[in-house]
PDB file of C-alpha atoms and ligand atoms in Angstrom:
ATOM      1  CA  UNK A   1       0.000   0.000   0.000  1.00  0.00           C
ATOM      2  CA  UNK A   2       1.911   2.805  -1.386  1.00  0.00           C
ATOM      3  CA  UNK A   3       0.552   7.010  -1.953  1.00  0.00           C
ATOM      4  CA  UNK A   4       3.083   6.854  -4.707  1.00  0.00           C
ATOM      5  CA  UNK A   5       5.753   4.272  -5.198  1.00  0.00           C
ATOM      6  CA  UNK A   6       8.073   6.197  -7.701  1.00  0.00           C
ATOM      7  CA  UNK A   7       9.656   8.007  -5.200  1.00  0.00           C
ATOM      8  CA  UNK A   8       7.794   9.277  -1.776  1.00  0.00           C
ATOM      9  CA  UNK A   9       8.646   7.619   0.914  1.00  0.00           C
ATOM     10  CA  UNK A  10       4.964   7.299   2.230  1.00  0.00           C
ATOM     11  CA  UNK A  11       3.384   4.622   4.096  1.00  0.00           C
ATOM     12  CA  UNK A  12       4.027   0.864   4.298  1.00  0.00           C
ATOM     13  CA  UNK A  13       2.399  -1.893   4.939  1.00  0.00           C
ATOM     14  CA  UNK A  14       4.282  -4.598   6.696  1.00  0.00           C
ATOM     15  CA  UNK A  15       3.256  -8.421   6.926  1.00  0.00           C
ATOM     16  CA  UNK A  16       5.001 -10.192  10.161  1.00  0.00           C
ATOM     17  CA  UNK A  17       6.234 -13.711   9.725  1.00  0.00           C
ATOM     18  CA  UNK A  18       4.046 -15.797  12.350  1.00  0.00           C
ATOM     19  CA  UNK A  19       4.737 -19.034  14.058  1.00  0.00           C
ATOM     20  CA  UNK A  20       1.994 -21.092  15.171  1.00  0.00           C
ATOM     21  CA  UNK A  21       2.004 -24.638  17.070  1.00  0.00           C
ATOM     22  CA  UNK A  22      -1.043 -26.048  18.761  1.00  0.00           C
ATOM     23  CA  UNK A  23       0.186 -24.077  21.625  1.00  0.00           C
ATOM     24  CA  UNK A  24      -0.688 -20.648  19.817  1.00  0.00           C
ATOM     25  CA  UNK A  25       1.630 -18.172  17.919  1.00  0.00           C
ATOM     26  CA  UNK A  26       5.131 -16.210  18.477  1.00  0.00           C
ATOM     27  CA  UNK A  27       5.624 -13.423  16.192  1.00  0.00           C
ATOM     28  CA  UNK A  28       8.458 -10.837  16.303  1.00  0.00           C
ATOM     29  CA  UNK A  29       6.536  -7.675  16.532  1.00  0.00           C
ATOM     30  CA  UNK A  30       9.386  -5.669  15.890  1.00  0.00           C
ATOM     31  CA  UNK A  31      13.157  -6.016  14.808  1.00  0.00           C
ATOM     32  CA  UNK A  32      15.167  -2.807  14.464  1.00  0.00           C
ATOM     33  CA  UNK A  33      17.534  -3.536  11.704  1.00  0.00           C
ATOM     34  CA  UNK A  34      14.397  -5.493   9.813  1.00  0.00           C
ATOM     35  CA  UNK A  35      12.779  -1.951   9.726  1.00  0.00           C
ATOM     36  CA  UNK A  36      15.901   0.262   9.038  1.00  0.00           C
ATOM     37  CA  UNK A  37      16.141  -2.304   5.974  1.00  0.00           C
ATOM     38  CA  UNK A  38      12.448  -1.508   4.890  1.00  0.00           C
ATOM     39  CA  UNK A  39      11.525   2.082   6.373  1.00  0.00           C
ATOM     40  CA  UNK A  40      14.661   3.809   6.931  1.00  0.00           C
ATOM     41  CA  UNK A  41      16.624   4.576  10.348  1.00  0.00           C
ATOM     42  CA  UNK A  42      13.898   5.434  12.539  1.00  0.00           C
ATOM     43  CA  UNK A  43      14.313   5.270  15.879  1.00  0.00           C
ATOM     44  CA  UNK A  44      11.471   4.639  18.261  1.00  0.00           C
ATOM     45  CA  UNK A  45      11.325   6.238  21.974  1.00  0.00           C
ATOM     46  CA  UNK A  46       7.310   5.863  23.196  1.00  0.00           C
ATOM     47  CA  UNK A  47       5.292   3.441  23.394  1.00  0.00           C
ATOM     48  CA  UNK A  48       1.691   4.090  23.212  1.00  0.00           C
ATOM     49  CA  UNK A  49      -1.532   1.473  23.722  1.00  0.00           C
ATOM     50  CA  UNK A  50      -5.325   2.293  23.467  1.00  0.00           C
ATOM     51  CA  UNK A  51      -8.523   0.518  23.567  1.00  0.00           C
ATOM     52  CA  UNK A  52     -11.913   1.501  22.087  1.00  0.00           C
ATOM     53  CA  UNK A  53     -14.732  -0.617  23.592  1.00  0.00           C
ATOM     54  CA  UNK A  54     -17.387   0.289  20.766  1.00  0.00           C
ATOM     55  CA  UNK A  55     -17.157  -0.399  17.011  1.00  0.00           C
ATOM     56  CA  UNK A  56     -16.902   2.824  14.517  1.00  0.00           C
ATOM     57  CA  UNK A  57     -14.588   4.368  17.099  1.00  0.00           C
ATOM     58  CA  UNK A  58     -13.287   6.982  15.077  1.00  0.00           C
ATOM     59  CA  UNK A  59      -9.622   8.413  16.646  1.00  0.00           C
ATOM     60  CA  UNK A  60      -7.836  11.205  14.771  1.00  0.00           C
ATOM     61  CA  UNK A  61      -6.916  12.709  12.178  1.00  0.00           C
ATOM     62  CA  UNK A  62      -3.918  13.338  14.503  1.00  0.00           C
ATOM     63  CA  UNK A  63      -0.130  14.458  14.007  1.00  0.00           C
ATOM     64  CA  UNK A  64       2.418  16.500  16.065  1.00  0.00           C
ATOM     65  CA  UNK A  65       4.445  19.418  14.529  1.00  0.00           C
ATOM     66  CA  UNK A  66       8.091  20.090  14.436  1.00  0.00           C
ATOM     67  CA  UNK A  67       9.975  19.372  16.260  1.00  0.00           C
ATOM     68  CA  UNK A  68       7.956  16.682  17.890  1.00  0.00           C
ATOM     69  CA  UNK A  69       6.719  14.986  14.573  1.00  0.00           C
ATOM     70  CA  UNK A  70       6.089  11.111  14.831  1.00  0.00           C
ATOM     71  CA  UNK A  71       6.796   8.389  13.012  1.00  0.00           C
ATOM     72  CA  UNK A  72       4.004   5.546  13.619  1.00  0.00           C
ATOM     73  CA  UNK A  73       4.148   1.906  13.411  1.00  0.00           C
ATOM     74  CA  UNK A  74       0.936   1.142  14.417  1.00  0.00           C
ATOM     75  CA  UNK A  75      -0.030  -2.608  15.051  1.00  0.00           C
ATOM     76  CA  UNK A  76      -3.518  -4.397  16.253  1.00  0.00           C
ATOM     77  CA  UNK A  77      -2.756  -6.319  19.533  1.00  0.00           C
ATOM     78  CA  UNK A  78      -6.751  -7.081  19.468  1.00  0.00           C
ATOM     79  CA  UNK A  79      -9.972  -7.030  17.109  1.00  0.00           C
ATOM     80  CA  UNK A  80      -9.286  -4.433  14.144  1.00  0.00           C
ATOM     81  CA  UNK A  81      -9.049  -0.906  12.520  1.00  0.00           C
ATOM     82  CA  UNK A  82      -9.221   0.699   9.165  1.00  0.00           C
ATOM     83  CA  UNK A  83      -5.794   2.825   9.722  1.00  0.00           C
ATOM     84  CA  UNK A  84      -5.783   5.868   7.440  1.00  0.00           C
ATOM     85  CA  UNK A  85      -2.809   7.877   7.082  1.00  0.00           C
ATOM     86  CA  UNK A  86      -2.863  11.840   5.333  1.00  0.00           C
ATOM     87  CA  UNK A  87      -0.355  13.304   2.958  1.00  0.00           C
ATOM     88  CA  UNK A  88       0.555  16.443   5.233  1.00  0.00           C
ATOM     89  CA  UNK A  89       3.926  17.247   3.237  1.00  0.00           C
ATOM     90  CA  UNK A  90       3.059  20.600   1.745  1.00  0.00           C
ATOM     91  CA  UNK A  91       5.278  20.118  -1.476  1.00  0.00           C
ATOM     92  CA  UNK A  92       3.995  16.470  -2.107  1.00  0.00           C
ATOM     93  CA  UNK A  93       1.909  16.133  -5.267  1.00  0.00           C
ATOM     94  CA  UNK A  94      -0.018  13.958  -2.940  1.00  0.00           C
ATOM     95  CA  UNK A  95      -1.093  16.635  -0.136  1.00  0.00           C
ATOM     96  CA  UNK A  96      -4.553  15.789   1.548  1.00  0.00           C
ATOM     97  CA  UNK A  97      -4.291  12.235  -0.241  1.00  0.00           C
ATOM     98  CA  UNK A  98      -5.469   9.535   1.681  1.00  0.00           C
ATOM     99  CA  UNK A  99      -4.701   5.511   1.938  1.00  0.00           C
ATOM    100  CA  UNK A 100      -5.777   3.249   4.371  1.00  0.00           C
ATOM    101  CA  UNK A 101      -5.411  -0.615   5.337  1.00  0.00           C
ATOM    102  CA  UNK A 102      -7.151  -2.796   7.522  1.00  0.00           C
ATOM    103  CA  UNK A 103      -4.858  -3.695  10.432  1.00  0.00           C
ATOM    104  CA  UNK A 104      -5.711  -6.996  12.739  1.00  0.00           C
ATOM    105  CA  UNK A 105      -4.804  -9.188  15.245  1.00  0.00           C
ATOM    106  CA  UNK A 106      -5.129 -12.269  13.080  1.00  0.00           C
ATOM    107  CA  UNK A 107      -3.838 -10.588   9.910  1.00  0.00           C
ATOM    108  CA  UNK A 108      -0.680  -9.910  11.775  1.00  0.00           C
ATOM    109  CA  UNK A 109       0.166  -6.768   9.863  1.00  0.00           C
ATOM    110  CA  UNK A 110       1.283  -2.971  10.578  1.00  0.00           C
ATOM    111  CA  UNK A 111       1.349   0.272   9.090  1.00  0.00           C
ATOM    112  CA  UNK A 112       4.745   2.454   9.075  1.00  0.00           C
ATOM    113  CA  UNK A 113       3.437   5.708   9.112  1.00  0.00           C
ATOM    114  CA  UNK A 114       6.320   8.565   8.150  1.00  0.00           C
ATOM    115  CA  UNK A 115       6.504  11.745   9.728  1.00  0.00           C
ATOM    116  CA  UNK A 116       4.740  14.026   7.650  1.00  0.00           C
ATOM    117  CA  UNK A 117       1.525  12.523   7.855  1.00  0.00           C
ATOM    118  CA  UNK A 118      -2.044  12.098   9.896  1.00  0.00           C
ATOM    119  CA  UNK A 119      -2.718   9.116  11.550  1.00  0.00           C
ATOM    120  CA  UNK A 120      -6.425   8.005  12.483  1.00  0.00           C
ATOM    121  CA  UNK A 121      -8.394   4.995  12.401  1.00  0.00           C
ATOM    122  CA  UNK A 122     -11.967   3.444  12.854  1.00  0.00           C
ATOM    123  CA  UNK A 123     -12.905   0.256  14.594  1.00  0.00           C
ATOM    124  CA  UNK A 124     -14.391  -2.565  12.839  1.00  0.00           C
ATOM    125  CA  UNK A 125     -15.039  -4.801  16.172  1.00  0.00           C
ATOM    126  CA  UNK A 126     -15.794  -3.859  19.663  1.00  0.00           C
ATOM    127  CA  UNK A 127     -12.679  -4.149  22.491  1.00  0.00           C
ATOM    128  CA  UNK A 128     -10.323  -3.271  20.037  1.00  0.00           C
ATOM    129  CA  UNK A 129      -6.656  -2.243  21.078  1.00  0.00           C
ATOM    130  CA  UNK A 130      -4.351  -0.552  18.980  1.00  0.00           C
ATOM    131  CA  UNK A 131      -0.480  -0.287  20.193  1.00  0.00           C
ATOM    132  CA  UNK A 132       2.132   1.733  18.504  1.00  0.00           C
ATOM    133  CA  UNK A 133       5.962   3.052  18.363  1.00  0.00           C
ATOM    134  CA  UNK A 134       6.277   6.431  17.597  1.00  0.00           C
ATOM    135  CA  UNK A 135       9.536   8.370  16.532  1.00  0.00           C
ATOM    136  CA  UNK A 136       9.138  11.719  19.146  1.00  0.00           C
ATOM    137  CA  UNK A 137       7.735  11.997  22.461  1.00  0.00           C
ATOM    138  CA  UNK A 138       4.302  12.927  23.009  1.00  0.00           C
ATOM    139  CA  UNK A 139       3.963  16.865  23.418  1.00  0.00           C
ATOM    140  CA  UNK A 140       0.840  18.349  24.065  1.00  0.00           C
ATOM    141  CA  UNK A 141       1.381  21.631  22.828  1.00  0.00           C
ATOM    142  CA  UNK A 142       2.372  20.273  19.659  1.00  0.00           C
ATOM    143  CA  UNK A 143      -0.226  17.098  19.374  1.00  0.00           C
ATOM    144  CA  UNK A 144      -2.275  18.633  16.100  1.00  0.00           C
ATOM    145  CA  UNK A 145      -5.174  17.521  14.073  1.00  0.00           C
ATOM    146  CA  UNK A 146      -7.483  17.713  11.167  1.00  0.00           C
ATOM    147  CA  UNK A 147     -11.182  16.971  10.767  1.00  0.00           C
ATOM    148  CA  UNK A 148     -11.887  13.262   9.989  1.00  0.00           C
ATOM    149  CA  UNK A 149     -14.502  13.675   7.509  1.00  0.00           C
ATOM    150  CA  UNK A 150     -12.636  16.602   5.702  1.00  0.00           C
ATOM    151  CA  UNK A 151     -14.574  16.627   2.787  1.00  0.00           C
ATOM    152  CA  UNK A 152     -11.333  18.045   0.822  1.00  0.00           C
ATOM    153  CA  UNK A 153      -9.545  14.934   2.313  1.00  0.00           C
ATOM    154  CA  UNK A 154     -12.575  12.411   1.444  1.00  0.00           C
ATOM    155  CA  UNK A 155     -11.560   9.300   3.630  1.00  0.00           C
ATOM    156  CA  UNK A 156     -13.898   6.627   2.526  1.00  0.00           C
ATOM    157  CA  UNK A 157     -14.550   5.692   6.409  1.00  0.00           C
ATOM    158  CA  UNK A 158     -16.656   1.911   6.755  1.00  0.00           C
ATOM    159  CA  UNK A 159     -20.142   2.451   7.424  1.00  0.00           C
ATOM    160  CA  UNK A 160     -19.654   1.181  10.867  1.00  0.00           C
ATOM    161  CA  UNK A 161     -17.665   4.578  11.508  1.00  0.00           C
ATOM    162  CA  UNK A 162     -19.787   6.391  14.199  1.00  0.00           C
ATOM    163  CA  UNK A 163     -19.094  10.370  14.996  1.00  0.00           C
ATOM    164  CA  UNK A 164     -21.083  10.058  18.574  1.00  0.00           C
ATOM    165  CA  UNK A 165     -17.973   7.916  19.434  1.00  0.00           C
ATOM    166  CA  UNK A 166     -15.249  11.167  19.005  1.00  0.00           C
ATOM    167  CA  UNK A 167     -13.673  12.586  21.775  1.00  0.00           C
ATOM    168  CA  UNK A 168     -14.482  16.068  21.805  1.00  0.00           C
ATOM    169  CA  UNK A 169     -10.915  17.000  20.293  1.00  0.00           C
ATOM    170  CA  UNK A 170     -11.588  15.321  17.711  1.00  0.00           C
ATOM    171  CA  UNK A 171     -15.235  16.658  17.431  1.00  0.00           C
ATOM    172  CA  UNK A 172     -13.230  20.236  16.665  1.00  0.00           C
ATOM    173  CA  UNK A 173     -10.409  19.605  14.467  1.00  0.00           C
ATOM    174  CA  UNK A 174      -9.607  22.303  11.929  1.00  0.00           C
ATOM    175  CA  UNK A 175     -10.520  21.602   8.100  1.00  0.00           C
ATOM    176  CA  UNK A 176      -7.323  20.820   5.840  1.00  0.00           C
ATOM    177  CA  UNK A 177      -7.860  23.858   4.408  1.00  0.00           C
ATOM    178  CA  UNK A 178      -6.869  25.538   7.540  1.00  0.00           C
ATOM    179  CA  UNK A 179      -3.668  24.238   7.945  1.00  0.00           C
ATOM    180  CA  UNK A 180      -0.581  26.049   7.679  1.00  0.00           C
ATOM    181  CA  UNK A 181       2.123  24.440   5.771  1.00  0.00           C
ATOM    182  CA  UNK A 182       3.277  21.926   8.553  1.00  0.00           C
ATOM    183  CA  UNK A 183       5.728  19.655   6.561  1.00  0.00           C
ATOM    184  CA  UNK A 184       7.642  19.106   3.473  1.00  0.00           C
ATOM    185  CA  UNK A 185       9.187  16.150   1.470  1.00  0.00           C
ATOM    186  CA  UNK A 186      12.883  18.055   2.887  1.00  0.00           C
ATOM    187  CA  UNK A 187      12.102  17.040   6.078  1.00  0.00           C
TER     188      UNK A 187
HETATM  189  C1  T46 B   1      -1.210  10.549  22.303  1.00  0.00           C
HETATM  190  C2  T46 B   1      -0.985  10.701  23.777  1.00  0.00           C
HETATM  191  C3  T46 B   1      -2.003  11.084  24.642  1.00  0.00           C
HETATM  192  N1  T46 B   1      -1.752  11.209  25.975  1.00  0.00           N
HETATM  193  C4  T46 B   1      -2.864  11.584  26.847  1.00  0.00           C
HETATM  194  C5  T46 B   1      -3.546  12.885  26.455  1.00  0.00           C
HETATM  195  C6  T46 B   1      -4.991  12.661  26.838  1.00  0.00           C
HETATM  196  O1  T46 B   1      -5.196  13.041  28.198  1.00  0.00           O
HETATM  197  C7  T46 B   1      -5.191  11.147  26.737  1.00  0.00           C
HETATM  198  C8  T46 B   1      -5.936  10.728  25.487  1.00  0.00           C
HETATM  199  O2  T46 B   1      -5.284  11.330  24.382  1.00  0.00           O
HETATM  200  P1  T46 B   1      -6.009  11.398  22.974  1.00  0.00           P
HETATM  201  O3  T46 B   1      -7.466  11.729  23.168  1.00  0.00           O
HETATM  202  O4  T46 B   1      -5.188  12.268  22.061  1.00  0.00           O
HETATM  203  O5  T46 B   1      -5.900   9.868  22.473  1.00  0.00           O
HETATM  204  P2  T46 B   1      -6.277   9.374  21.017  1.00  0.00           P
HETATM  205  O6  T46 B   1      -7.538  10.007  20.533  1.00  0.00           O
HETATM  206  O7  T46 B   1      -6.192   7.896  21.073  1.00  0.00           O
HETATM  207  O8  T46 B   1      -5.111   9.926  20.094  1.00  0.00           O
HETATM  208  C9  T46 B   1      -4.144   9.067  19.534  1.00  0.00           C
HETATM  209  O9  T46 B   1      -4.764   8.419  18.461  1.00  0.00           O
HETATM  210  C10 T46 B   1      -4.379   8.789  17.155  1.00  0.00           C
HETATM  211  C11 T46 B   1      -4.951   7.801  16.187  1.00  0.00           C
HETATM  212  C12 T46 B   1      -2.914   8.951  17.018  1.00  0.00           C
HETATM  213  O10 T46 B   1      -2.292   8.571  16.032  1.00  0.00           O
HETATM  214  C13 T46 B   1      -2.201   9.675  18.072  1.00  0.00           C
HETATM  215  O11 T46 B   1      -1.004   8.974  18.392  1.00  0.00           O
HETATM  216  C14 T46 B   1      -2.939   9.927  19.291  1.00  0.00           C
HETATM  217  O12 T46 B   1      -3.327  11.284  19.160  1.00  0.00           O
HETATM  218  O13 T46 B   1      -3.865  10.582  26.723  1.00  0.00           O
HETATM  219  C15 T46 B   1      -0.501  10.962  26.516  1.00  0.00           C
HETATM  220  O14 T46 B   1      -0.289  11.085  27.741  1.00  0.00           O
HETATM  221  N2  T46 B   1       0.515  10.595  25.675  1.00  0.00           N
HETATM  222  C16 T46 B   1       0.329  10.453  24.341  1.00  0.00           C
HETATM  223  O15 T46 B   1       1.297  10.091  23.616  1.00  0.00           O
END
């Protein structure tokens, strides 16, 4: 799942290899010089774990600004998401351009999410819980977002996606349009 293969360095899916005896599975969640090999020399320093209890929990469109911008890989520890990232790179011709991928615990699978971009997700079964690495410390002053039904933006959200479920944050995030030019492709 690429914005634009040719030469952004957008989003990535990643498959983990899983190994399963009639005991259950072991999986390496995460191997540093694995990802260097496929991301790039990220470095991760937080930790971060939530869980929605409802399906069509809807959580960003989030980011954080310079210099706290984050780098996401974002895995599904239990149920699943549709995990949408945003183009937020000013100078990309893919500004405002979504993709998404359905992450799960069965599936196995993440999404590397650059700096640069929005991270949000929906859930698709109730008791979900989403973990993720991130690249910068969590800073308040700088924790950002834009509205998740943008209609310049145009996620295609599942129909489970329910807006009584957003926080109030998230019930008052700014329109894309709004935004100041937060990142760029030099970054
Ligand atoms: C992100 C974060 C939050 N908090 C505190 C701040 C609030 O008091 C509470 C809930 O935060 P928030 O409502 O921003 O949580 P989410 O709506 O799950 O936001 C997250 O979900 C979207 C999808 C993301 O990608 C972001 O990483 C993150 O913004 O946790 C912390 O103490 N540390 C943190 O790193």
């Amino acid at each position: 799942m690429k914005f634009n293969s040719l030469d952004l360095a957008g989003p990535m899916e990643i498959e983990l290899s899983r190994f399963s005896d009639d005991r259950g599975y072991f999986v390496e969640t995460f191997r540093e010089m694995k990802f260097f090999e496929e991301a790039g020399e990220y470095r991760f320093v937080q930790d971060n774990q939530s869980l929605s209890t409802r399906c069509g929990t809807v959580r960003g469109i989030h980011f954080q600004t310079h210099p706290f911008a984050q780098g996401k890989l974002v895995s599904c520890l239990a149920g699943s998401v549709f995990d949408v990232a945003v183009d937020l790179r000013a100078d990309s011709p893919n500004y405002g351009k979504w993709a998404g991928v359905t992450l799960s615990a069965v599936k196995g699978n993440q999404l590397w999410i650059p700096p640069g971009f929005g991270h949000g997700f929906c859930t698709l079964e109730p008791d979900t819980v989403v973990s993720y690495k991130v690249t910068a410390y969590y800073s308040k002053a700088d924790d950002l977002g834009v509205a998740w039904d943008d209609p310049d933006i145009a996620i295609t959200w599942p129909a489970v996606a329910d807006a009584t479920s957003l926080s109030p944050k998230d019930r008052a995030q700014p329109a894309l349009a709004a935004l100041p030019p937060l990142f760029s492709l030099k970054d």
